[in-house]
mmCIF file of C-alpha atoms in Angstrom:
data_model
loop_
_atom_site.group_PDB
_atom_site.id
_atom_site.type_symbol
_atom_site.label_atom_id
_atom_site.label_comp_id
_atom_site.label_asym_id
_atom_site.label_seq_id
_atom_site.Cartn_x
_atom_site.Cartn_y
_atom_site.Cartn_z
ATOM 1 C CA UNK A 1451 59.295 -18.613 33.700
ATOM 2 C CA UNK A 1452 58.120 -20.679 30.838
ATOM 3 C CA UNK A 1453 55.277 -21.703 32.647
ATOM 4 C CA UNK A 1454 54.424 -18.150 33.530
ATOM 5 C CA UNK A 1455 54.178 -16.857 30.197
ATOM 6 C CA UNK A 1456 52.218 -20.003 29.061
ATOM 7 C CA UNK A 1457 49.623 -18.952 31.986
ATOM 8 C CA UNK A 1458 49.464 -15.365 30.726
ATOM 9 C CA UNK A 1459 49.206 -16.916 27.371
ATOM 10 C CA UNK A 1460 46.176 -18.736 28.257
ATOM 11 C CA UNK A 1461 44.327 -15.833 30.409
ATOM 12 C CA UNK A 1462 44.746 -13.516 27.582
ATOM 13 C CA UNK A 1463 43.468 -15.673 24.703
ATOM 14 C CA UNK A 1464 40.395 -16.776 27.566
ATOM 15 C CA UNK A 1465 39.413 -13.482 27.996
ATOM 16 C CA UNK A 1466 38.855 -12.770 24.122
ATOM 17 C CA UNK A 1467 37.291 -15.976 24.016
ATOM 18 C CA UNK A 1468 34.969 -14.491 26.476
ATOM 19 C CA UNK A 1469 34.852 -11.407 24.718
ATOM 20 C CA UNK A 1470 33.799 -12.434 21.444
ATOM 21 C CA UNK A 1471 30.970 -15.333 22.919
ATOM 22 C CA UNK A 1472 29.785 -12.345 24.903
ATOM 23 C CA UNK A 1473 29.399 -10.030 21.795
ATOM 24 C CA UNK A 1474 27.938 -12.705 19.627
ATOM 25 C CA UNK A 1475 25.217 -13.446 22.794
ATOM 26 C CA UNK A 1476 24.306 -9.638 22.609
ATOM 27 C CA UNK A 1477 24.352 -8.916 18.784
ATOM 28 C CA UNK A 1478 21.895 -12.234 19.098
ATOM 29 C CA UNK A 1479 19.640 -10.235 21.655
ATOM 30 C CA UNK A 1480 19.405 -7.038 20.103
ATOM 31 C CA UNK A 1481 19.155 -8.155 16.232
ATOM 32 C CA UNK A 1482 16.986 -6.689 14.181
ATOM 33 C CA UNK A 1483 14.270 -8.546 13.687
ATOM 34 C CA UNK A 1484 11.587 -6.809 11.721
ATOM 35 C CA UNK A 1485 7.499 -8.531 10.434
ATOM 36 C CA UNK A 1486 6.932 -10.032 7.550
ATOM 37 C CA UNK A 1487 4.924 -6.443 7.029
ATOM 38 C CA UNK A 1488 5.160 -3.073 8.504
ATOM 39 C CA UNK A 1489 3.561 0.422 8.654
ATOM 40 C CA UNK A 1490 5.721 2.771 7.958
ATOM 41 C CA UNK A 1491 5.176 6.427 9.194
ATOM 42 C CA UNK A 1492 4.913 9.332 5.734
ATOM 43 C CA UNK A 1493 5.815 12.630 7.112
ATOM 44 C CA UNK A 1494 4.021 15.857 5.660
ATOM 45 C CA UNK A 1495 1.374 13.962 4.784
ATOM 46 C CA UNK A 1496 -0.828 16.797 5.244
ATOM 47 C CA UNK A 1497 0.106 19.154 2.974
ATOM 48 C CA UNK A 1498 -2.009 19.558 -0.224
ATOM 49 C CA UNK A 1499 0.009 17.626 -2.499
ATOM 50 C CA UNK A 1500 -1.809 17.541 -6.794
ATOM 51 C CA UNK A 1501 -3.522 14.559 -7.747
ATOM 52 C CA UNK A 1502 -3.047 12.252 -10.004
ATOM 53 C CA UNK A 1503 -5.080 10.584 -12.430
ATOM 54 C CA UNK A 1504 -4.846 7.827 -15.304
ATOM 55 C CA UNK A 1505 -3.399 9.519 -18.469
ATOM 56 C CA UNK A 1506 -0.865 11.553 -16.527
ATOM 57 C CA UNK A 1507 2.572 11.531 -16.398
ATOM 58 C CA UNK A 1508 5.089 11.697 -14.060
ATOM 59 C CA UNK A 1509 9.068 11.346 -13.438
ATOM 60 C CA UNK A 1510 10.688 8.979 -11.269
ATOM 61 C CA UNK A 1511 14.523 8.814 -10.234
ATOM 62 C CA UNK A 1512 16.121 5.853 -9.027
ATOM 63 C CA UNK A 1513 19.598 6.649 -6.961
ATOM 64 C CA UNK A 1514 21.942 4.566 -4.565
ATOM 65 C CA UNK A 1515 23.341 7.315 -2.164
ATOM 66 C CA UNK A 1516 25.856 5.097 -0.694
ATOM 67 C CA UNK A 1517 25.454 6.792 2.490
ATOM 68 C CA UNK A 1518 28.143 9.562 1.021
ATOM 69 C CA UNK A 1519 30.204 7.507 1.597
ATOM 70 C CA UNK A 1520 31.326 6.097 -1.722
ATOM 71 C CA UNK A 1521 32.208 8.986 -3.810
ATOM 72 C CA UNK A 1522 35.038 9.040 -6.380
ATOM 73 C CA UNK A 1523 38.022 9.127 -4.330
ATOM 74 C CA UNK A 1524 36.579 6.148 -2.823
ATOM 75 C CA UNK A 1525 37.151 2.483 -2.324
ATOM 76 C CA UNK A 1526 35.805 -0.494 -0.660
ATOM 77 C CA UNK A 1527 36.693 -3.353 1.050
ATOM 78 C CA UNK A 1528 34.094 -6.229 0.127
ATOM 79 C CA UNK A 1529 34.567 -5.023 -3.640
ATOM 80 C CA UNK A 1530 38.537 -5.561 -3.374
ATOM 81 C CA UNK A 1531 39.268 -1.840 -2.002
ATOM 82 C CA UNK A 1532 40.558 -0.530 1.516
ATOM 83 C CA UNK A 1533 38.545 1.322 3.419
ATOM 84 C CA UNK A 1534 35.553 1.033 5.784
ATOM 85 C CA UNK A 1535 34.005 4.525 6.058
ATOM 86 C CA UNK A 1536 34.492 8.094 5.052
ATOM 87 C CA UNK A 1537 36.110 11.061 6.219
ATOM 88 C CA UNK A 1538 33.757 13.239 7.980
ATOM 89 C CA UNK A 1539 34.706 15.958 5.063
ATOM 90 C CA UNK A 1540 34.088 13.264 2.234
ATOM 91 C CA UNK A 1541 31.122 12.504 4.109
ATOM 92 C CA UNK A 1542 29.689 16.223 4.178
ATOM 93 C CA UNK A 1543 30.884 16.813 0.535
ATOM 94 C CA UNK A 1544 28.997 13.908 -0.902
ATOM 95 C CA UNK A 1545 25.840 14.261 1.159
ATOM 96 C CA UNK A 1546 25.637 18.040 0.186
ATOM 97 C CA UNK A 1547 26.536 17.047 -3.396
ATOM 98 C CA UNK A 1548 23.653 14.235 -4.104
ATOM 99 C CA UNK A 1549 21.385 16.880 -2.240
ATOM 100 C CA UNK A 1550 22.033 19.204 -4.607
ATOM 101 C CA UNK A 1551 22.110 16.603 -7.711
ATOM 102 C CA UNK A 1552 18.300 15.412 -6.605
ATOM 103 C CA UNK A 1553 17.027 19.316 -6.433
ATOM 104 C CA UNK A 1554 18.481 19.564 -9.967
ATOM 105 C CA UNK A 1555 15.988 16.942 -11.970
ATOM 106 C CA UNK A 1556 12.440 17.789 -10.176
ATOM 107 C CA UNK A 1557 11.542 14.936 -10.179
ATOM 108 C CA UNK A 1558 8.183 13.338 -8.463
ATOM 109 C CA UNK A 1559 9.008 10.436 -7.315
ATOM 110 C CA UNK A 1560 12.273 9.626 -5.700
ATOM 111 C CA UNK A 1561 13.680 5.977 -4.512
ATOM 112 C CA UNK A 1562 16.783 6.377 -2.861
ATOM 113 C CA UNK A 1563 18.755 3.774 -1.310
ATOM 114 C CA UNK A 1564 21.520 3.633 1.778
ATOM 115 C CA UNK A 1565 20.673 6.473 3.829
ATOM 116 C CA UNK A 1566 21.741 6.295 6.679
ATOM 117 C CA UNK A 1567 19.650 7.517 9.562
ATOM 118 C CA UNK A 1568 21.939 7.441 12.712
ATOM 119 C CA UNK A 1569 25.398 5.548 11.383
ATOM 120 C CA UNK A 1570 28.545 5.630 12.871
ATOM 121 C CA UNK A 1571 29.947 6.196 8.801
ATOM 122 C CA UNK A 1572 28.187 9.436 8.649
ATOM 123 C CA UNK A 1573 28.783 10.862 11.898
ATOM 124 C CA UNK A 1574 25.207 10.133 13.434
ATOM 125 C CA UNK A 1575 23.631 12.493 11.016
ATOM 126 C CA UNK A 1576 20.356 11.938 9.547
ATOM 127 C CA UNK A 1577 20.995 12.025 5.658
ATOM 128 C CA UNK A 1578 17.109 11.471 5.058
ATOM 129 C CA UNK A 1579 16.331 14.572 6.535
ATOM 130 C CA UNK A 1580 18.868 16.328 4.867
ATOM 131 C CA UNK A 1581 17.791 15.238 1.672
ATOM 132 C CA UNK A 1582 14.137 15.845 2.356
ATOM 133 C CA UNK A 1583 14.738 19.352 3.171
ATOM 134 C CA UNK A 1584 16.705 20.296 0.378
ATOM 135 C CA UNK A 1585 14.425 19.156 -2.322
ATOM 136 C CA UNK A 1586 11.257 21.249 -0.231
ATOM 137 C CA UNK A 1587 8.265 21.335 1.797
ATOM 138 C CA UNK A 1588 5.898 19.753 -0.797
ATOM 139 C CA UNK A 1589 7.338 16.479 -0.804
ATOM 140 C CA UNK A 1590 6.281 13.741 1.567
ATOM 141 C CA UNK A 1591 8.599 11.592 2.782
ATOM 142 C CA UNK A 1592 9.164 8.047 4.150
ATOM 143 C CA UNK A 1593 12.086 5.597 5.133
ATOM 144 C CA UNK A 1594 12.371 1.834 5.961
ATOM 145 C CA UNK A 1595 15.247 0.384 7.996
ATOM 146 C CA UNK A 1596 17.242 -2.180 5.669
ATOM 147 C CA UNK A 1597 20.369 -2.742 7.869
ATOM 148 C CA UNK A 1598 20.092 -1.943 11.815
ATOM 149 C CA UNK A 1599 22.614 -2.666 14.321
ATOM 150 C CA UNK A 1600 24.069 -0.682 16.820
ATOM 151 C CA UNK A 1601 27.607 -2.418 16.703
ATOM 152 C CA UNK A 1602 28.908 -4.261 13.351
ATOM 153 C CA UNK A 1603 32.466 -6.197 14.440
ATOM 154 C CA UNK A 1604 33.684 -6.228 10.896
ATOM 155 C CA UNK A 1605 36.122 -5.706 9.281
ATOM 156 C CA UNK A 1606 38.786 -3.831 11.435
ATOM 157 C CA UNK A 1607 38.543 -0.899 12.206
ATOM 158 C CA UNK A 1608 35.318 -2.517 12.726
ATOM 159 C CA UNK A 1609 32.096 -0.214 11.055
ATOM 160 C CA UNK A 1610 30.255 0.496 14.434
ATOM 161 C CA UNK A 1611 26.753 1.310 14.556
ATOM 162 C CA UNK A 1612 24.891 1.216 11.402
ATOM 163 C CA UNK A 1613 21.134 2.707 11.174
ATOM 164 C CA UNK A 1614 20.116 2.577 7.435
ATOM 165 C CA UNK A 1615 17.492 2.052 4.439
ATOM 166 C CA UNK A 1616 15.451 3.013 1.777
ATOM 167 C CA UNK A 1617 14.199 6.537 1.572
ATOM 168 C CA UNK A 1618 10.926 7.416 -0.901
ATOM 169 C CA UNK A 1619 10.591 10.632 -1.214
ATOM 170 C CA UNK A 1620 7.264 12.275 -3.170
ATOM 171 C CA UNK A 1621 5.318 14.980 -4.067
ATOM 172 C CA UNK A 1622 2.103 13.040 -4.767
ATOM 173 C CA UNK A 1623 -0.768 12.146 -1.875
ATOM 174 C CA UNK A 1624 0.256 9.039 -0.801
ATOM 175 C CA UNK A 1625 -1.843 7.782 2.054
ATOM 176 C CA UNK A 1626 -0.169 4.506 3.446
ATOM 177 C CA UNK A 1627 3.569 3.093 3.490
ATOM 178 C CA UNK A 1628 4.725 -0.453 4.167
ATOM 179 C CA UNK A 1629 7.943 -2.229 4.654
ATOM 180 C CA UNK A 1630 7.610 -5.567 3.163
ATOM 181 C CA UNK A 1631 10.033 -7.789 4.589
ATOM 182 C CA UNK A 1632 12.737 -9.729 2.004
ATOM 183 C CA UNK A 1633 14.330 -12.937 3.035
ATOM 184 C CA UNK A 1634 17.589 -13.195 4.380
ATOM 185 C CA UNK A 1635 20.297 -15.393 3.021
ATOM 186 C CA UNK A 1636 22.649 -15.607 5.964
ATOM 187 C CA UNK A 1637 22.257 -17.927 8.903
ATOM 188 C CA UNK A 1638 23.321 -17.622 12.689
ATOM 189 C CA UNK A 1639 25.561 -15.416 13.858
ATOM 190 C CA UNK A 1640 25.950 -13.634 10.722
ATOM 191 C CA UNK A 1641 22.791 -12.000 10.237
ATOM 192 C CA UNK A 1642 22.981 -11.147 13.797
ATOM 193 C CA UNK A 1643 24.656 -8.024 12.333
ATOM 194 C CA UNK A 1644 23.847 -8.189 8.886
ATOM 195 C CA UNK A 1645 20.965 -6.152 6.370
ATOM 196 C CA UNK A 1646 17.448 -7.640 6.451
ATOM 197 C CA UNK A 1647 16.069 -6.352 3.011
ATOM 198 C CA UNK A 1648 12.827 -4.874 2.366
ATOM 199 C CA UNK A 1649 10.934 -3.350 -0.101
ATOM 200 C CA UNK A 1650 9.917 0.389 0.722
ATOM 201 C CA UNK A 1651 5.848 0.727 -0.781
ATOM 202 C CA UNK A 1652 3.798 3.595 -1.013
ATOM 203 C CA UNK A 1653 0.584 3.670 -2.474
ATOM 204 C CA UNK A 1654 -1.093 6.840 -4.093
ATOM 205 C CA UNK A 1655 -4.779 6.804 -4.451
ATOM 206 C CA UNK A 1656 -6.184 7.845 -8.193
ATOM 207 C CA UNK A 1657 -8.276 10.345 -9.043
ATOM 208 C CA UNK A 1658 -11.657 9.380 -10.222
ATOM 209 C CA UNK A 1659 -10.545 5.905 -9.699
ATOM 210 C CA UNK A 1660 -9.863 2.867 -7.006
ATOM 211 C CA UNK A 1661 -7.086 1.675 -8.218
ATOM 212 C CA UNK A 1662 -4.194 3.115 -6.772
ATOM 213 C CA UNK A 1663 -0.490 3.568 -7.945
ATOM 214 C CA UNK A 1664 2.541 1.391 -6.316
ATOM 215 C CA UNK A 1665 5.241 2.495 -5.755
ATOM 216 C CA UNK A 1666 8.096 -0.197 -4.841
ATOM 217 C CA UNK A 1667 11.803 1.276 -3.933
ATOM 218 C CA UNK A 1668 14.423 -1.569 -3.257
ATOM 219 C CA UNK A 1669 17.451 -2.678 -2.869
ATOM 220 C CA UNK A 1670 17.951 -6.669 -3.162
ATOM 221 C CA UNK A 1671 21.019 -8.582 -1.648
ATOM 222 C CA UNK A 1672 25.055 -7.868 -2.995
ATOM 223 C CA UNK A 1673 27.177 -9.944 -0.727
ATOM 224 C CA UNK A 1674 25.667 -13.347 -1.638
ATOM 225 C CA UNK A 1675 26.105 -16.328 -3.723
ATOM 226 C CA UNK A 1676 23.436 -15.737 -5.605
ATOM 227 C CA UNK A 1677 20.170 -17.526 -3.762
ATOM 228 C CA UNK A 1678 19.399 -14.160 -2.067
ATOM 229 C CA UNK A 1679 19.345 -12.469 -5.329
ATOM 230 C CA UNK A 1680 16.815 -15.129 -6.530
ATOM 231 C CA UNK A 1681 14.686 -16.039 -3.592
ATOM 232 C CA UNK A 1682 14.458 -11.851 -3.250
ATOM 233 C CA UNK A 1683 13.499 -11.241 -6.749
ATOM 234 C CA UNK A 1684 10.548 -14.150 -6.827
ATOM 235 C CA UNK A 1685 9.343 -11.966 -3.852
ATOM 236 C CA UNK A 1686 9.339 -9.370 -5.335
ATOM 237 C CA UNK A 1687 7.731 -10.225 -8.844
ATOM 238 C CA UNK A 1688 5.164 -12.304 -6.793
ATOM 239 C CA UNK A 1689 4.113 -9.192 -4.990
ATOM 240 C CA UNK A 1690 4.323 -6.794 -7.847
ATOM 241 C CA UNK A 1691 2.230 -9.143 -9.777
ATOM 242 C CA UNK A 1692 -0.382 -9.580 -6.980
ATOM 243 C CA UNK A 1693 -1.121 -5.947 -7.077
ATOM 244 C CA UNK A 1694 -1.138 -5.663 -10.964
ATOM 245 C CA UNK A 1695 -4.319 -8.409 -10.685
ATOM 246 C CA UNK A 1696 -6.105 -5.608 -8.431
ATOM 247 C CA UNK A 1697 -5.868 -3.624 -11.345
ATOM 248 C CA UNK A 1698 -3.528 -1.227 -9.644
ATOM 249 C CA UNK A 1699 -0.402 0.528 -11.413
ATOM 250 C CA UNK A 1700 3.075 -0.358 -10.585
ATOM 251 C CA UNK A 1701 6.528 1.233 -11.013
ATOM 252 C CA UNK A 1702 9.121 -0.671 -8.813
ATOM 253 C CA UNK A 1703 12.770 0.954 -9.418
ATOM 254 C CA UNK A 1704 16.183 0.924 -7.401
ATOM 255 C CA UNK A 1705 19.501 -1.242 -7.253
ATOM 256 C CA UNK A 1706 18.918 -4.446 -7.885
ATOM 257 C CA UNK A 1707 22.490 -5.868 -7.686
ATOM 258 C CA UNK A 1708 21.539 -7.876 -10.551
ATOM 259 C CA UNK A 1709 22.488 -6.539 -14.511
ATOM 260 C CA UNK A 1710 19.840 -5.754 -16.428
ATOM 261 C CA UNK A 1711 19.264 -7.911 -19.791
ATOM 262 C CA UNK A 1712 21.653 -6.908 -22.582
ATOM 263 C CA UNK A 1713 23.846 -5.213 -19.425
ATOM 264 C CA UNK A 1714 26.902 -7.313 -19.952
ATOM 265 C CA UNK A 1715 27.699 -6.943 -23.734
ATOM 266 C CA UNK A 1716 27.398 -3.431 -23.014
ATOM 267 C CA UNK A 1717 30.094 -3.555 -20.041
ATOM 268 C CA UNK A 1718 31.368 -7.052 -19.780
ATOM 269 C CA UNK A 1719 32.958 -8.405 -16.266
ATOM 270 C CA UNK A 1720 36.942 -7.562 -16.535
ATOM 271 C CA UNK A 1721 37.805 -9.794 -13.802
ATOM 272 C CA UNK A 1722 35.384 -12.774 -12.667
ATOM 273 C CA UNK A 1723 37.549 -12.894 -9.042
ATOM 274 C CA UNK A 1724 36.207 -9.535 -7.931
ATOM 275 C CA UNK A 1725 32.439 -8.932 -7.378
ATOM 276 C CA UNK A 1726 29.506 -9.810 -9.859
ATOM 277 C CA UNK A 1727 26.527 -9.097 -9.917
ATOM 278 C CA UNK A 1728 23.671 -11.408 -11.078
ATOM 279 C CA UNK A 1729 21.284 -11.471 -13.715
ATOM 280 C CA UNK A 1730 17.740 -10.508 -14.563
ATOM 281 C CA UNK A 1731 16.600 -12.525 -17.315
ATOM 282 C CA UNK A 1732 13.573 -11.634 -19.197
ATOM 283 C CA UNK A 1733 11.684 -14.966 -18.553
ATOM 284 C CA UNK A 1734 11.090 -13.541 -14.582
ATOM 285 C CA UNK A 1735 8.758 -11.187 -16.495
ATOM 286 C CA UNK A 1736 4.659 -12.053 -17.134
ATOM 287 C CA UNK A 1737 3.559 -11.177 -20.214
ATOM 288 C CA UNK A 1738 2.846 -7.247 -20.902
ATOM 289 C CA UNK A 1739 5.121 -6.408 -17.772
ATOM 290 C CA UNK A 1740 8.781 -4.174 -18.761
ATOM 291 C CA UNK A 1741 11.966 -3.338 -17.902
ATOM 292 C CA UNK A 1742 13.036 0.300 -17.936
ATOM 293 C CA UNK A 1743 16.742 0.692 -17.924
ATOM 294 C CA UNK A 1744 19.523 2.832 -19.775
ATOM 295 C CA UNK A 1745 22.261 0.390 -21.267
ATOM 296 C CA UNK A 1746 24.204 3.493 -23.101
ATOM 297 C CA UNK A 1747 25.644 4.431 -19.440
ATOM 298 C CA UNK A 1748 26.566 2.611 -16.393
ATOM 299 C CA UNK A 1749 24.824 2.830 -13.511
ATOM 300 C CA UNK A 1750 27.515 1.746 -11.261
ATOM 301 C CA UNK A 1751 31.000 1.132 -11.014
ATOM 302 C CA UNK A 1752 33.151 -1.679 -8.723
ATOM 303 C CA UNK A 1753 34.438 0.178 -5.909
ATOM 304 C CA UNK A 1754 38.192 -2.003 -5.748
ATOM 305 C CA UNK A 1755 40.191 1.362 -6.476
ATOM 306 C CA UNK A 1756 39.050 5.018 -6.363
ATOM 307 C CA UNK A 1757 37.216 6.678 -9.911
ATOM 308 C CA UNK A 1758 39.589 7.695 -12.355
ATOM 309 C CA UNK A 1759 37.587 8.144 -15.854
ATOM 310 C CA UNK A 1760 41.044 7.716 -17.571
ATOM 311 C CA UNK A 1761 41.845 4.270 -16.292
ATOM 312 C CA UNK A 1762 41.521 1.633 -18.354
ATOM 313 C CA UNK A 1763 40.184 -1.181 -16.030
ATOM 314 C CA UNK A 1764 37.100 0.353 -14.888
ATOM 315 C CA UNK A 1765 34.819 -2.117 -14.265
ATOM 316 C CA UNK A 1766 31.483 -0.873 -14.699
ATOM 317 C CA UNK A 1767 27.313 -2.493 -14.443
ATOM 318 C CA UNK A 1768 23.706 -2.144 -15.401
ATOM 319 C CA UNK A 1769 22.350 -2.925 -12.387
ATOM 320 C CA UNK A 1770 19.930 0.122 -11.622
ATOM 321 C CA UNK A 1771 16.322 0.516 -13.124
ATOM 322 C CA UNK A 1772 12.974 -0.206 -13.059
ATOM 323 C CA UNK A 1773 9.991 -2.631 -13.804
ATOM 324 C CA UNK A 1774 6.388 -1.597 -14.971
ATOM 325 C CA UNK A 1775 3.124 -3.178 -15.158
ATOM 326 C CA UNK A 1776 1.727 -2.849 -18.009
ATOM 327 C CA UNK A 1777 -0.865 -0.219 -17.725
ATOM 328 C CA UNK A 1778 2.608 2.135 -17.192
ATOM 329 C CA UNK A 1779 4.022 3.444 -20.935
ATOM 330 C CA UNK A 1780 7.683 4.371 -20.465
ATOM 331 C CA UNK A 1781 7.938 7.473 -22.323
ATOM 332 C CA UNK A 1782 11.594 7.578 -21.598
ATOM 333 C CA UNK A 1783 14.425 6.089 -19.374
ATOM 334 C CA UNK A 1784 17.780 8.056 -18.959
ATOM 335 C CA UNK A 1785 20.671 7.115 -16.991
ATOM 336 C CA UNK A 1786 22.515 10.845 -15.913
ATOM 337 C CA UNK A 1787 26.065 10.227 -16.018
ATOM 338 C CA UNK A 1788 27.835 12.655 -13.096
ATOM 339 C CA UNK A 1789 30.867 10.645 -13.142
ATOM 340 C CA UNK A 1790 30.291 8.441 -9.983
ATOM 341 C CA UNK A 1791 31.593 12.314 -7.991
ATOM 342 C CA UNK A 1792 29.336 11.498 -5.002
ATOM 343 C CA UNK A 1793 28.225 7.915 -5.063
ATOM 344 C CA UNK A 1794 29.508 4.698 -6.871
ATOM 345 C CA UNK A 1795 25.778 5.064 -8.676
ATOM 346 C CA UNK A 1796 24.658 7.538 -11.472
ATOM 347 C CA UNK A 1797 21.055 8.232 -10.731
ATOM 348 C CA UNK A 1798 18.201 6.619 -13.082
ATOM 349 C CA UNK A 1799 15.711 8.635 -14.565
ATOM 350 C CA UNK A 1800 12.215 7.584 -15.983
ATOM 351 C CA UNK A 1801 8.964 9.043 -17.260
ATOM 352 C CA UNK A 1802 6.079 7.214 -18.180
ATOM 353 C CA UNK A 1803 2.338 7.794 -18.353
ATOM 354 C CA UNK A 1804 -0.090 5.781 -16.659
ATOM 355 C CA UNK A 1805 -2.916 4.297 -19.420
ATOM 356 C CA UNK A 1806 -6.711 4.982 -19.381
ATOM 357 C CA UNK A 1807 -7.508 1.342 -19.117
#
């Protein structure tokens, strides 16, 4: 008998051997393995969209949708939470909500980050066309892949098929897109189902000019120990800085997992055990180059316990805003505080003028 059960024993634990080499072999095979640099398709491109010129202004918002997923009565497991995905209700709710929340600020420029596309989370909708359409036909708008895989084991119940990115949606002419590849932190088999970041860029040609303006929507690594955050960034700044020698403008703006300088006496880290974010220190900027952030409100909050505003351990960040070359003026930088209702990210509002050089 004993020797039955042993056999049993060892049949049962072969055949999830078997199962897990064989789903390691196929996440291998089918990872997502994106250029160093991609076109990326801008839909409505031709409608008649206004120009724009040196010594105009215009208003960008930064916002982390967090796939509606990660709304106040939210938690999360990788920040110390429970769950793995929405309801389909809490998804619909929060989706509906942020639409509504971008319509509100009319803004020209949007950089939106995690939305999904076709997501097991969000029920295999397609949040970037639901955004697009409620903020109108005259925008333009574009998306980039950051995290593509159509089965992700982890944790359990495992998250399924994920199909998500960066979203830029505009009003201005913008005639050509990229995706500019980011590197990746995490070895083999990990990043067999992992994010590959990217920066989302679209460049808008300048009236009476031929210098253009780039625009740069991101969202650099969360999950690492800290060498993604920094090998990302120097990518980043090396790029930005390349175009700023063309003589071009430059706004780059989203989550950059990474406080802002002056972030943590503002909202200091409660508990070092539970996620932290990294930080941007003013020396990664050239001379003449800005940040534009909003240290009065958070940007973010840790997602280990749903949003209660009267709790006493909310551990909040900086980590959302912008950087400008220095032909942009920052007229103003707001973050809009709607109590974290739909997302664990208040949106981040700028305006600036571009300079008659």
């Amino acid at each position: 008998m004993a020797k039955k059960v042993l056999k049993w024993i060892g049949i049962i634990v072969g055949i999830v051997v078997l199962a897990a080499v064989g789903l390691v072999a196929w996440l291998s095979v089918t990872e997502f393995k994106p250029d160093a640099v991609e076109n990326v398709e801008i839909f409505n491109q031709s409608i008649q969209t206004p120009p724009l010129a040196p010594g105009d202004s215009l208003m960008v918002m930064s916002q982390n949708t967090g796939y509606a997923g990660l709304g106040k009565d939210s938690d999360f497991f990788m920040d110390g939470g429970k769950d793995v995905a929405p309801t389909r209700e809490q998804s619909d709710t929060n989706r509906n909500g942020l639409a509504a929340q971008l319509a509100e600020q009319d803004a020209d420029v949007y950089f939106l980050q995690e939305v999904d596309t076709d997501s097991s989370r969000s029920n295999g909708i397609d949040q970037s066309l639901k955004y697009w359409d409620r903020l109108g036909s005259f925008y333009l708008s574009s998306h980039a892949l950051n995290y593509s895989c159509d089965f992700v084991p982890f944790p359990w119940p495992p998250i399924g098929k994920v199909h998500s990115g960066l979203q830029t949606l505009t009003r201005l002419h913008t005639d050509r897109a990229e995706r500019i590849a980011l590197p990746c932190p995490f070895s083999w088999p990990v990043s067999a189902a992992n994010l590959k970041r990217c920066l989302l860029v679209n460049r808008a040609p300048l009236e009476g000019s031929d210098k253009e303006l780039v625009l740069v929507n991101l969202h650099l690594e969360a999950y690492d120990d800290g060498e993604g955050k920094a090998a990302q960034t120097k990518v980043l700044m090396d790029f930005l800085t390349a175009e700023y020698e063309k003589g071009n403008y430059v706004i780059a703006g989203g989550d950059f997992n990474q406080t802002f300088p002056g972030a943590l006496d503002a909202f200091p880290i409660q508990d070092p055990s539970l996620w932290t974010p990294g930080v941007l220190e003013e020396d990664i900027l050239p001379e003449g180059w800005q940040f534009a952030c909003d240290l009065s409100t958070p940007s973010c909050r840790l997602l280990n316990h749903p949003y209660d505003p009267d709790r006493s351990d909310n551990q909040f960040y900086v980590i959302d805003g912008f950087i400008l070359s220095p032909n942009v003026a920052l007229d103003r930088v707001e973050t809009i505080d709607q109590q974290f209702q739909y997302t664990d990210h208040n949106p981040v509002l700028i305006q600036v003028t571009l300079k008659n050089n």
